[in-house]
Amino acid sequence: MRQVDIASISGLSEPQARERLRTEGYNELPAAGTRNILRIALDVVCEPMFLLLIAAGSLYLFLGNLEEALLLLFFVFVIMSITFYQERKSERALEALRGLSSPRARVIRGGNVCRIAGREVVRGDILIVDEGDRVPADAKLSFCDNLYVDESLLTGESVPVRKATGGARQARPGGDGQPFIYSGTLVVRGRGVAKTVKTGSATQMGQIGKSLERIEPKDTVLQIQTRRLVRNLAAIGISLCVFVAIVYGATRGGWLAGLLAGITLAMATLPEEFPVVLTVFLALGAWKISQSRVLTRRLPAVETLGAATALCVDKTGTLTLNQMAVGRLMAKGKVFDLNSLTEIKGIPEEFHPLIEYGILASQRDPFDPMEKAIRRLGEHELAKTEHLHDNWQLVQSYSLSEKLLALSHVWQSPGGDEYVIAAKGAPEAIADLCHFDGGQLQEMDGQINQLAESGLRVLGVAQTRFRKTAILPSKQHDFDFEFVGLLGLSDPLRPEVPEAIRECYRAGVRVIMITGDYPGTAMNIARQIGLHGCERVITGPELEQMPAAELARRISSTNIFARVVPEQKLRLVQALGANGEIVAMTGDGVNDSPALKAANIGIAMGGRGTDVARESAALVLLDDDFSSIVRAVRLGRQIYDNIKKAMTYIVAVHVPVVGLTIVPVLLGWPLILLPVHIVFLELIIDPACSIVFEAEPEEADVMRRPPRAPDEPLFGRRSLSLSLLQGASVLAIVLFFFAFFYYRGHGLGTIRAMTYTTLIFANLGLILTNRSWSKTIFQTIRTRNRALWLLLGSVPVFLGLVLYVPFLKSLFLFEQLRPIDLAACFVAGFVSIAWFEVLKFLQARTPKAA
């Protein structure tokens, strides 16, 4: 910055700045709150199952049964510890993903230039911004020199915008010739001085953050259905609990024992496994997808993504690399496509000067993405030629202006007797410098249109020479330039995107492009990725005037939305949701945040995404790999299939557990199951079963079927009927087993041990049979599932401990069983589910109707 510009500016005084900082606050967005240790512990303790465990443990303690009380309370401690560990791990992962602390800012205070933390910038501060700086606040320019700013963070457009002084009314981000710069954007070229007008929540970035506070994340369909199912079963369980306690106390006179029986029934009936299974499946699913560098911020999003019907995709940085690259060269009437470099060895010689002078008209170490692309091409293709001049000295530069959108660099070569001048800029500006006549202009217009139709941004390049002994002119127009050619640049597609799009279509997922770019560019990108309906586009200005009813009608057949501003992205997501779509939205900028939060599944790009976008999203793609979304869809569908299998099993296994608690009370039998038996079943068998079903491989057609209907019930009539029949058959066998030995006069400890052992073997049978409702156990047993074999090996070990270790045997009120007793229990347990295996076998042999 020239000293004369600084000397005339005093800026705020330090006392003024401190007072504004005190009254208006720091220049930062409010951070999302985190739960502390006490909050997490309280949430865990308030779970109904834990409250019942504590109640049962306290009751045992009151009755003087210290061993059972300590055992139950120990289980409470173990579960709380595991839950707390998972919660803290999630918090740490989120903290690790947050961006770096506030960047430094250069301000003028009291006539002196100083560097301060960006969060300490206040309204009225004079900012100095230079190439490579991150703008710390919204400000109005009072001076700028060839200033270009990357505002893709706010607009989604990858091409930097040119800034200029003058004008009083603040406009939206985006568009050339504006005098405002915005917080969070990046200066890629030039320099400027600006007066801060807004900080913190008042900035453009802050306003978007405020809009997020008014948007509540939606519960998933699965969450709603599970909550309703748990609520209904809990109401039934509490009613039965009270009923059993009253009946037991009234008929047998032991009110404390009746209360214990009621608590046992509540523990048997309370469907705490449903939310546990949901959490375990989603947590393990999140862990699996994290291996593909995808962070899950809200667990239900993994499953919901499997039900997605519409995927809204932001073009810049999501479908494209957000990294400009030279796509085509035009020189001397010839065209060279850089995509042909795989077939052609090197760029032909006639195009070398175009790249050479394009580099000379750029910065040596550029920030501008287009200049980076030109230099990258030259260093790769011209490395062993005479067209690179790293030892040349820059003598003078002519900046781009509003009247002439071109710049020039004057270079001096070692030992040369001439200056070499290279110019680049808008093609019409280069044509002006070269003094084109009408025919030349017409020819160049045709070449520009040819490149623009391919979605390329076009730059013209020119060159000339000047005697070293002469005084350099004051204006670019005073040189006698010669036209060199045209450069066509583009933001390349991510290579994995076309296949990922095809996979989405095979899975019945509609893909919609929402971008701030121009319609022609959007349509060209859409054709390259294979997007359906490329011929129909709705622009932001059209959307602004469109009534809600017309938008709802047209959005069902339009897949490209161009020149869209942030508020309109949110409106589109809401319109899709109103049409019954399950909407997934990808994005990386602050402008995407409201739509990310409003969508059923928000997916933020973590590589270049903003903190606001990541905080608003349910999933974060850490390496911005678009194909990870498809893997997440596949995993989500697999998770839902396996959740249905696990839920079916849970309903089936609860029927005999509840029956074994109620029937003895009604028939005057001694109690079969006590709280310790229920807890053993819950903590050893059920979580293991959840892991087994979670580890089930995906079905063969998982990505060749349409998404499930949003209102599809977790339990249909057929699923619920078969599940209840499975449970009823197990209950009938186990009750028959108990009654047979009870009325033959066997000891209660032996009968209880045999009944419980039969129940556990039947439990294993239910797991094996519910792995598939179309294949028999003999077919599915060959499917790889390590968790299943761990379960089949570990359950007999744990069962052996409670049957034969004296201390545990006394806690469970068991007597030791003989080998013949164990064999009988094994046969009875698997006989109880044999009918379902026969049914599957017969269905498989029945020919399907044509």
Short mmCIF file of N, CA and C in Angstrom, two decimals, residues 563-676:
data_model
loop_
_atom_site.label_atom_id
_atom_site.label_comp_id
_atom_site.label_asym_id
_atom_site.label_seq_id
_atom_site.Cartn_x
_atom_site.Cartn_y
_atom_site.Cartn_z
N ARG A 563 -28.41 -19.36 -10.93
CA ARG A 563 -28.43 -17.98 -10.42
C ARG A 563 -29.31 -17.87 -9.18
N VAL A 564 -29.17 -18.85 -8.29
CA VAL A 564 -29.99 -18.93 -7.09
C VAL A 564 -29.24 -18.29 -5.92
N VAL A 565 -29.95 -17.49 -5.13
CA VAL A 565 -29.37 -16.86 -3.93
C VAL A 565 -29.74 -17.70 -2.72
N PRO A 566 -29.06 -17.50 -1.57
CA PRO A 566 -29.26 -18.37 -0.41
C PRO A 566 -30.70 -18.55 0.02
N GLU A 567 -31.48 -17.45 0.09
CA GLU A 567 -32.85 -17.58 0.54
C GLU A 567 -33.66 -18.49 -0.37
N GLN A 568 -33.33 -18.49 -1.66
CA GLN A 568 -34.06 -19.31 -2.61
C GLN A 568 -33.70 -20.78 -2.48
N LYS A 569 -32.45 -21.08 -2.10
CA LYS A 569 -32.07 -22.47 -1.86
C LYS A 569 -32.94 -23.05 -0.74
N LEU A 570 -33.10 -22.28 0.30
CA LEU A 570 -33.95 -22.73 1.41
C LEU A 570 -35.38 -22.92 0.93
N ARG A 571 -35.88 -22.03 0.11
CA ARG A 571 -37.25 -22.15 -0.39
C ARG A 571 -37.43 -23.41 -1.24
N LEU A 572 -36.41 -23.74 -2.04
CA LEU A 572 -36.49 -24.93 -2.88
C LEU A 572 -36.54 -26.20 -2.03
N VAL A 573 -35.69 -26.25 -1.01
CA VAL A 573 -35.70 -27.42 -0.13
C VAL A 573 -37.05 -27.56 0.56
N GLN A 574 -37.60 -26.45 1.00
CA GLN A 574 -38.90 -26.50 1.67
C GLN A 574 -40.01 -26.90 0.70
N ALA A 575 -39.92 -26.45 -0.54
CA ALA A 575 -40.93 -26.82 -1.55
C ALA A 575 -40.88 -28.32 -1.84
N LEU A 576 -39.68 -28.87 -1.93
CA LEU A 576 -39.54 -30.32 -2.15
C LEU A 576 -40.12 -31.08 -0.96
N GLY A 577 -39.83 -30.61 0.25
CA GLY A 577 -40.38 -31.26 1.43
C GLY A 577 -41.89 -31.21 1.46
N ALA A 578 -42.47 -30.08 1.03
CA ALA A 578 -43.93 -29.95 1.00
C ALA A 578 -44.55 -30.90 -0.01
N ASN A 579 -43.78 -31.30 -1.04
CA ASN A 579 -44.27 -32.26 -2.03
C ASN A 579 -44.09 -33.71 -1.58
N GLY A 580 -43.65 -33.89 -0.34
CA GLY A 580 -43.50 -35.24 0.19
C GLY A 580 -42.16 -35.88 -0.07
N GLU A 581 -41.18 -35.10 -0.54
CA GLU A 581 -39.86 -35.66 -0.81
C GLU A 581 -39.05 -35.74 0.49
N ILE A 582 -38.22 -36.77 0.60
CA ILE A 582 -37.20 -36.83 1.65
C ILE A 582 -35.94 -36.23 1.04
N VAL A 583 -35.56 -35.04 1.51
CA VAL A 583 -34.57 -34.22 0.82
C VAL A 583 -33.21 -34.31 1.50
N ALA A 584 -32.19 -34.61 0.68
CA ALA A 584 -30.80 -34.51 1.11
C ALA A 584 -30.19 -33.33 0.37
N MET A 585 -29.40 -32.53 1.08
CA MET A 585 -28.83 -31.32 0.49
C MET A 585 -27.33 -31.28 0.75
N THR A 586 -26.54 -31.11 -0.29
CA THR A 586 -25.10 -30.98 -0.12
C THR A 586 -24.70 -29.52 -0.28
N GLY A 587 -23.62 -29.14 0.39
CA GLY A 587 -23.14 -27.77 0.26
C GLY A 587 -21.88 -27.57 1.08
N ASP A 588 -21.24 -26.42 0.85
CA ASP A 588 -20.00 -26.16 1.57
C ASP A 588 -19.90 -24.74 2.10
N GLY A 589 -20.69 -23.83 1.60
CA GLY A 589 -20.56 -22.44 1.98
C GLY A 589 -21.56 -22.01 3.03
N VAL A 590 -21.34 -20.81 3.55
CA VAL A 590 -22.29 -20.24 4.49
C VAL A 590 -23.66 -20.11 3.83
N ASN A 591 -23.66 -19.82 2.52
CA ASN A 591 -24.93 -19.65 1.82
C ASN A 591 -25.77 -20.92 1.82
N ASP A 592 -25.16 -22.07 2.01
CA ASP A 592 -25.90 -23.33 2.00
C ASP A 592 -26.49 -23.69 3.37
N SER A 593 -26.08 -23.00 4.43
CA SER A 593 -26.38 -23.45 5.78
C SER A 593 -27.87 -23.53 6.09
N PRO A 594 -28.70 -22.52 5.76
CA PRO A 594 -30.13 -22.68 6.06
C PRO A 594 -30.76 -23.87 5.36
N ALA A 595 -30.38 -24.09 4.09
CA ALA A 595 -30.93 -25.24 3.37
C ALA A 595 -30.43 -26.55 3.96
N LEU A 596 -29.16 -26.58 4.39
CA LEU A 596 -28.61 -27.78 5.01
C LEU A 596 -29.39 -28.14 6.27
N LYS A 597 -29.75 -27.14 7.05
CA LYS A 597 -30.45 -27.40 8.30
C LYS A 597 -31.92 -27.74 8.06
N ALA A 598 -32.52 -27.13 7.03
CA ALA A 598 -33.93 -27.38 6.75
C ALA A 598 -34.16 -28.72 6.07
N ALA A 599 -33.16 -29.23 5.36
CA ALA A 599 -33.31 -30.50 4.66
C ALA A 599 -33.41 -31.66 5.65
N ASN A 600 -33.99 -32.77 5.19
CA ASN A 600 -34.04 -33.96 6.04
C ASN A 600 -32.64 -34.44 6.37
N ILE A 601 -31.73 -34.34 5.39
CA ILE A 601 -30.33 -34.70 5.61
C ILE A 601 -29.47 -33.61 4.98
N GLY A 602 -28.75 -32.86 5.82
CA GLY A 602 -27.81 -31.88 5.32
C GLY A 602 -26.43 -32.50 5.26
N ILE A 603 -25.76 -32.35 4.11
CA ILE A 603 -24.44 -32.95 3.91
C ILE A 603 -23.45 -31.84 3.57
N ALA A 604 -22.56 -31.54 4.50
CA ALA A 604 -21.59 -30.46 4.28
C ALA A 604 -20.27 -31.02 3.77
N MET A 605 -19.63 -30.25 2.90
CA MET A 605 -18.30 -30.59 2.43
C MET A 605 -17.29 -30.09 3.45
N GLY A 606 -16.52 -30.98 4.04
CA GLY A 606 -15.63 -30.60 5.13
C GLY A 606 -14.29 -30.08 4.68
N GLY A 607 -13.85 -30.43 3.45
CA GLY A 607 -12.54 -30.01 3.00
C GLY A 607 -12.42 -28.50 2.92
N ARG A 608 -13.42 -27.83 2.32
CA ARG A 608 -13.38 -26.37 2.21
C ARG A 608 -14.63 -25.76 2.81
N GLY A 609 -15.45 -26.56 3.46
CA GLY A 609 -16.68 -26.06 4.03
C GLY A 609 -16.44 -25.14 5.22
N THR A 610 -17.43 -24.31 5.51
CA THR A 610 -17.33 -23.37 6.62
C THR A 610 -17.83 -24.00 7.90
N ASP A 611 -17.45 -23.39 9.03
CA ASP A 611 -17.94 -23.86 10.32
C ASP A 611 -19.45 -23.83 10.37
N VAL A 612 -20.06 -22.76 9.83
CA VAL A 612 -21.51 -22.63 9.88
C VAL A 612 -22.17 -23.77 9.11
N ALA A 613 -21.62 -24.10 7.92
CA ALA A 613 -22.18 -25.20 7.14
C ALA A 613 -22.06 -26.52 7.89
N ARG A 614 -20.89 -26.78 8.49
CA ARG A 614 -20.69 -28.03 9.19
C ARG A 614 -21.58 -28.13 10.42
N GLU A 615 -21.77 -27.02 11.13
CA GLU A 615 -22.64 -27.04 12.30
C GLU A 615 -24.09 -27.30 11.90
N SER A 616 -24.48 -26.89 10.69
CA SER A 616 -25.86 -27.02 10.25
C SER A 616 -26.16 -28.39 9.66
N ALA A 617 -25.12 -29.11 9.25
CA ALA A 617 -25.31 -30.35 8.51
C ALA A 617 -25.42 -31.55 9.44
N ALA A 618 -26.00 -32.61 8.90
CA ALA A 618 -26.09 -33.88 9.63
C ALA A 618 -24.89 -34.77 9.31
N LEU A 619 -24.37 -34.66 8.09
CA LEU A 619 -23.20 -35.41 7.67
C LEU A 619 -22.16 -34.44 7.14
N VAL A 620 -20.89 -34.76 7.32
CA VAL A 620 -19.80 -33.93 6.79
C VAL A 620 -18.86 -34.84 6.01
N LEU A 621 -18.66 -34.53 4.72
CA LEU A 621 -17.72 -35.28 3.89
C LEU A 621 -16.34 -34.66 4.08
N LEU A 622 -15.49 -35.32 4.84
CA LEU A 622 -14.21 -34.72 5.22
C LEU A 622 -13.29 -34.50 4.03
N ASP A 623 -13.38 -35.35 3.00
CA ASP A 623 -12.52 -35.17 1.84
C ASP A 623 -13.28 -34.72 0.60
N ASP A 624 -14.53 -34.26 0.79
CA ASP A 624 -15.36 -33.72 -0.29
C ASP A 624 -15.57 -34.72 -1.43
N ASP A 625 -15.53 -36.01 -1.13
CA ASP A 625 -15.69 -37.05 -2.15
C ASP A 625 -17.18 -37.30 -2.36
N PHE A 626 -17.69 -36.90 -3.53
CA PHE A 626 -19.12 -37.01 -3.80
C PHE A 626 -19.60 -38.45 -3.76
N SER A 627 -18.75 -39.39 -4.17
CA SER A 627 -19.17 -40.79 -4.19
C SER A 627 -19.44 -41.31 -2.78
N SER A 628 -18.93 -40.63 -1.76
CA SER A 628 -19.21 -41.04 -0.39
C SER A 628 -20.71 -40.93 -0.08
N ILE A 629 -21.39 -40.01 -0.76
CA ILE A 629 -22.83 -39.87 -0.56
C ILE A 629 -23.54 -41.14 -0.99
N VAL A 630 -23.11 -41.69 -2.12
CA VAL A 630 -23.74 -42.92 -2.61
C VAL A 630 -23.48 -44.07 -1.65
N ARG A 631 -22.26 -44.15 -1.13
CA ARG A 631 -21.97 -45.20 -0.15
C ARG A 631 -22.82 -45.01 1.10
N ALA A 632 -23.09 -43.76 1.46
CA ALA A 632 -23.93 -43.49 2.63
C ALA A 632 -25.38 -43.91 2.35
N VAL A 633 -25.86 -43.68 1.12
CA VAL A 633 -27.22 -44.13 0.76
C VAL A 633 -27.32 -45.65 0.86
N ARG A 634 -26.32 -46.34 0.31
CA ARG A 634 -26.30 -47.80 0.37
C ARG A 634 -26.30 -48.28 1.82
N LEU A 635 -25.46 -47.67 2.64
CA LEU A 635 -25.39 -48.05 4.04
C LEU A 635 -26.69 -47.75 4.76
N GLY A 636 -27.31 -46.61 4.44
CA GLY A 636 -28.58 -46.27 5.07
C GLY A 636 -29.67 -47.29 4.79
N ARG A 637 -29.71 -47.78 3.56
CA ARG A 637 -30.72 -48.79 3.21
C ARG A 637 -30.42 -50.12 3.91
N GLN A 638 -29.14 -50.46 3.97
CA GLN A 638 -28.77 -51.68 4.68
C GLN A 638 -29.14 -51.58 6.16
N ILE A 639 -28.90 -50.42 6.74
CA ILE A 639 -29.23 -50.23 8.16
C ILE A 639 -30.73 -50.39 8.39
N TYR A 640 -31.55 -49.80 7.52
CA TYR A 640 -33.00 -49.90 7.72
C TYR A 640 -33.47 -51.35 7.61
N ASP A 641 -32.95 -52.08 6.62
CA ASP A 641 -33.31 -53.49 6.49
C ASP A 641 -32.96 -54.25 7.77
N ASN A 642 -31.77 -54.01 8.28
CA ASN A 642 -31.33 -54.75 9.46
C ASN A 642 -32.05 -54.30 10.72
N ILE A 643 -32.45 -53.02 10.78
CA ILE A 643 -33.24 -52.56 11.92
C ILE A 643 -34.58 -53.29 11.94
N LYS A 644 -35.20 -53.48 10.78
CA LYS A 644 -36.48 -54.20 10.74
C LYS A 644 -36.29 -55.63 11.22
N LYS A 645 -35.18 -56.26 10.83
CA LYS A 645 -34.93 -57.62 11.29
C LYS A 645 -34.77 -57.65 12.81
N ALA A 646 -33.99 -56.69 13.34
CA ALA A 646 -33.75 -56.65 14.78
C ALA A 646 -35.03 -56.34 15.54
N MET A 647 -35.84 -55.41 15.04
CA MET A 647 -37.09 -55.05 15.72
C MET A 647 -38.06 -56.23 15.73
N THR A 648 -38.10 -56.96 14.63
CA THR A 648 -38.96 -58.15 14.58
C THR A 648 -38.54 -59.16 15.64
N TYR A 649 -37.25 -59.37 15.74
CA TYR A 649 -36.74 -60.28 16.76
C TYR A 649 -37.10 -59.80 18.17
N ILE A 650 -36.95 -58.50 18.43
CA ILE A 650 -37.20 -57.97 19.77
C ILE A 650 -38.66 -58.17 20.17
N VAL A 651 -39.58 -57.89 19.23
CA VAL A 651 -40.99 -58.12 19.53
C VAL A 651 -41.24 -59.59 19.83
N ALA A 652 -40.64 -60.47 19.01
CA ALA A 652 -40.84 -61.90 19.20
C ALA A 652 -40.31 -62.37 20.56
N VAL A 653 -39.13 -61.92 20.97
CA VAL A 653 -38.54 -62.41 22.21
C VAL A 653 -39.23 -61.83 23.43
N HIS A 654 -39.88 -60.66 23.29
CA HIS A 654 -40.56 -60.08 24.44
C HIS A 654 -41.84 -60.83 24.79
N VAL A 655 -42.43 -61.48 23.81
CA VAL A 655 -43.69 -62.20 24.10
C VAL A 655 -43.47 -63.29 25.15
N PRO A 656 -42.52 -64.21 25.02
CA PRO A 656 -42.33 -65.21 26.06
C PRO A 656 -41.84 -64.60 27.38
N VAL A 657 -41.03 -63.55 27.34
CA VAL A 657 -40.54 -62.94 28.58
C VAL A 657 -41.71 -62.34 29.36
N VAL A 658 -42.59 -61.62 28.66
CA VAL A 658 -43.76 -61.05 29.33
C VAL A 658 -44.69 -62.16 29.82
N GLY A 659 -44.89 -63.17 28.96
CA GLY A 659 -45.78 -64.28 29.35
C GLY A 659 -45.28 -65.02 30.57
N LEU A 660 -43.96 -65.23 30.66
CA LEU A 660 -43.39 -65.94 31.81
C LEU A 660 -43.48 -65.11 33.09
N THR A 661 -43.75 -63.83 32.97
CA THR A 661 -43.93 -62.97 34.15
C THR A 661 -45.39 -62.92 34.58
N ILE A 662 -46.33 -62.89 33.62
CA ILE A 662 -47.75 -62.74 33.95
C ILE A 662 -48.40 -64.07 34.31
N VAL A 663 -48.15 -65.12 33.51
CA VAL A 663 -48.87 -66.40 33.69
C VAL A 663 -48.69 -66.99 35.08
N PRO A 664 -47.46 -67.03 35.63
CA PRO A 664 -47.32 -67.58 36.99
C PRO A 664 -48.16 -66.83 38.03
N VAL A 665 -48.30 -65.51 37.87
CA VAL A 665 -49.11 -64.73 38.81
C VAL A 665 -50.58 -65.11 38.68
N LEU A 666 -51.05 -65.26 37.44
CA LEU A 666 -52.46 -65.58 37.23
C LEU A 666 -52.79 -67.01 37.63
N LEU A 667 -51.85 -67.96 37.47
CA LEU A 667 -52.12 -69.37 37.75
C LEU A 667 -51.66 -69.79 39.14
N GLY A 668 -51.11 -68.86 39.90
CA GLY A 668 -50.68 -69.20 41.25
C GLY A 668 -49.37 -69.96 41.30
N TRP A 669 -48.60 -69.95 40.23
CA TRP A 669 -47.29 -70.59 40.22
C TRP A 669 -46.27 -69.68 40.92
N PRO A 670 -45.16 -70.26 41.34
CA PRO A 670 -44.07 -69.41 41.85
C PRO A 670 -43.50 -68.57 40.70
N LEU A 671 -42.92 -67.43 41.05
CA LEU A 671 -42.34 -66.55 40.03
C LEU A 671 -41.19 -67.26 39.33
N ILE A 672 -41.21 -67.18 38.00
CA ILE A 672 -40.15 -67.82 37.21
C ILE A 672 -38.99 -66.85 36.99
N LEU A 673 -39.31 -65.65 36.54
CA LEU A 673 -38.28 -64.66 36.22
C LEU A 673 -38.25 -63.57 37.28
N LEU A 674 -37.06 -63.19 37.69
CA LEU A 674 -36.82 -62.10 38.62
C LEU A 674 -36.04 -61.01 37.90
N PRO A 675 -35.93 -59.80 38.49
CA PRO A 675 -35.21 -58.72 37.80
C PRO A 675 -33.81 -59.11 37.35
N VAL A 676 -33.09 -59.90 38.14
CA VAL A 676 -31.74 -60.27 37.76
C VAL A 676 -31.72 -61.09 36.47
#
